[in-house]
Amino acid sequence: HTVHWGRMLCAPRVWPDLGGPRVLGTIGILTLVLCSCSGQPVSLPWDLPAISGWEHQGGLVFIHTESSLYSLPCSPIEMEVADPTYRWVQDRAAPKLFSVTKEGHLLFQHFQAGNSGKYSCTISYVKHGVPVSQTFHYSIFGYHVLRGLDAVLLFHSKLCEDERTKRFLWVLQDKLRQLEIEQHCKLQLNATFCFPSLNNPSEEFIIQVQLEVSLFGPHWDKHCNSQDMETVTDCYCKTVWHNLGQVQLALTGFFKEHKSFHATGTDIPSVNFTNKFVGFLKTKQCSRGYGQTKQLQRCLDCCIVCPPGMFNPPRKSQCSLCPVGTYSLTYGVAFCAPCKDGMITRVLGASSMMDCVKKERTKQAVSIVQRIPVLLLIILPALLAINFLFILSSCYWFYQEYQVTSPRASKMTGSTTKMEMVTNFFRFPRQGPQAGPDAGPASDTSHLDTSASQGGDEEHTHGAPSPAMTSNLATVTDETTPVLTLEDRKDTF
């Protein structure tokens, strides 16, 4: 018996009319909240004229599948009240009778996945002449230890017909029933295949039978009677490991003893099926409708029942949301139920038939989703064409602007160069080697040579200068660089 109590939460459901001053009413409300959260019986200094009630969240409760007997108390704490009455309900539409003890404990025998759900227990009593009630809410989940066993059986037979094979399987399962009782397990024949023998294909056939072994048969947990969560969970794990080895040994001995099975009937002749092979495979797979969610901290590899809106088919390890167009109403389903014709669910994980709506309501949304690829094919080429035209127009305008501004810039550059050359020339006149003492001061001609040559080039481009300037430029260009002597410097001053 495994139970996990979450943190207890409490909130007032029905508040009495306290009367009196406003301050006194506020103190009374605070007193009720503190008492209900602490789990202590309510004791007020005055008589309450109306019924009082509180709601508590009891938390999560985990019960192992096929538990022989599980007892869930109404209140997680001991309550010393006089003549209490208990009422258990479950949040499902169909009413259900529960087995409740006089102490208010809810009893589960051979707990199944469908017993999972949300339960509430209301305890009612009288305190200081006032009727009082407290309601505790629980979320109950089934789980099982993650262990299993698969067996593969091979039988030889002269015939391979459906009627004879069905009769043989019925005989085989009937003989295995006694082994189930002795080993506290369940044996289920899952699949059967028939194919010709390699040695003699025309006259001999091989019947392959897959046998699934569940270790949670009647009274499998008879040695685990503790009420402590940790102790009982450890006991379950050890019991499963022990039963796994015992069932394997028992099946091996059974097929050594029973080598042949005869399938007979009123309308079919007797056929002999001879056992030739038995193989075992230890598995770690969740049962159908269960998945690994790690909600049970004490057993992280245990499988928890799938809640409504989810499912888990055989041989899978995780619960999955119901696909669009399906739903699941109960806990522990292997497959989700489809909506009626012409109806569909809008989202994944539907847990009610009300989630199924007519397809016309979602037709518009579906059509928009379907049109998205077409819209992209139309819009993308247009955007690319616009970008290409923008790039071409930008290049064209840049080229036009360059053509217009380039001659003006060249002309202005040439004019500026000539003006600088003339200014430098007249400011620092050049004197040839034959110049007399009246000549002006000379300067470094390295700059003038460069300016002169540039000016000469510009003259061919932009027009001919005056004759005087041409003569002077030619003289400066042809002369060598003069050296300023001391005598010339004196004449300058």
mmCIF file of N, CA and C in Angstrom, residues 12 37 96 112 149 200 208 214 226 231 364 440 462:
data_model
loop_
_atom_site.group_PDB
_atom_site.id
_atom_site.type_symbol
_atom_site.label_atom_id
_atom_site.label_comp_id
_atom_site.label_asym_id
_atom_site.label_seq_id
_atom_site.Cartn_x
_atom_site.Cartn_y
_atom_site.Cartn_z
ATOM 1 N N PRO A 12 -11.747 28.121 2.899
ATOM 2 C CA PRO A 12 -13.119 28.027 3.394
ATOM 3 C C PRO A 12 -14.095 27.859 2.242
ATOM 4 N N CYS A 37 -6.278 25.102 8.276
ATOM 5 C CA CYS A 37 -4.972 24.793 7.693
ATOM 6 C C CYS A 37 -4.140 23.928 8.622
ATOM 7 N N LYS A 96 -21.306 5.401 -8.419
ATOM 8 C CA LYS A 96 -20.611 4.161 -8.116
ATOM 9 C C LYS A 96 -20.669 3.907 -6.621
ATOM 10 N N GLN A 112 -7.503 -1.621 -10.215
ATOM 11 C CA GLN A 112 -7.310 -1.591 -11.660
ATOM 12 C C GLN A 112 -7.055 -0.153 -12.122
ATOM 13 N N LEU A 149 7.953 -10.729 -18.294
ATOM 14 C CA LEU A 149 8.583 -11.918 -18.865
ATOM 15 C C LEU A 149 7.804 -12.336 -20.109
ATOM 16 N N ASN A 200 10.886 -30.865 -43.471
ATOM 17 C CA ASN A 200 9.863 -31.565 -44.253
ATOM 18 C C ASN A 200 8.701 -30.617 -44.512
ATOM 19 N N GLN A 208 4.264 -21.433 -33.780
ATOM 20 C CA GLN A 208 4.969 -20.543 -32.838
ATOM 21 C C GLN A 208 3.945 -19.802 -31.996
ATOM 22 N N SER A 214 2.456 -11.902 -16.816
ATOM 23 C CA SER A 214 2.282 -10.796 -15.884
ATOM 24 C C SER A 214 2.503 -11.319 -14.472
ATOM 25 N N SER A 226 2.733 -3.825 4.876
ATOM 26 C CA SER A 226 3.090 -2.618 5.616
ATOM 27 C C SER A 226 2.286 -1.421 5.108
ATOM 28 N N THR A 231 8.564 1.331 2.840
ATOM 29 C CA THR A 231 8.693 -0.100 3.125
ATOM 30 C C THR A 231 7.904 -0.931 2.124
ATOM 31 N N GLN A 364 -12.305 26.871 -41.855
ATOM 32 C CA GLN A 364 -11.647 28.120 -42.209
ATOM 33 C C GLN A 364 -10.185 28.122 -41.788
ATOM 34 N N GLY A 440 64.755 89.252 -59.182
ATOM 35 C CA GLY A 440 64.166 88.990 -57.851
ATOM 36 C C GLY A 440 64.734 87.749 -57.237
ATOM 37 N N HIS A 462 42.225 71.902 -71.527
ATOM 38 C CA HIS A 462 41.178 72.897 -71.323
ATOM 39 C C HIS A 462 41.361 74.180 -72.136
#
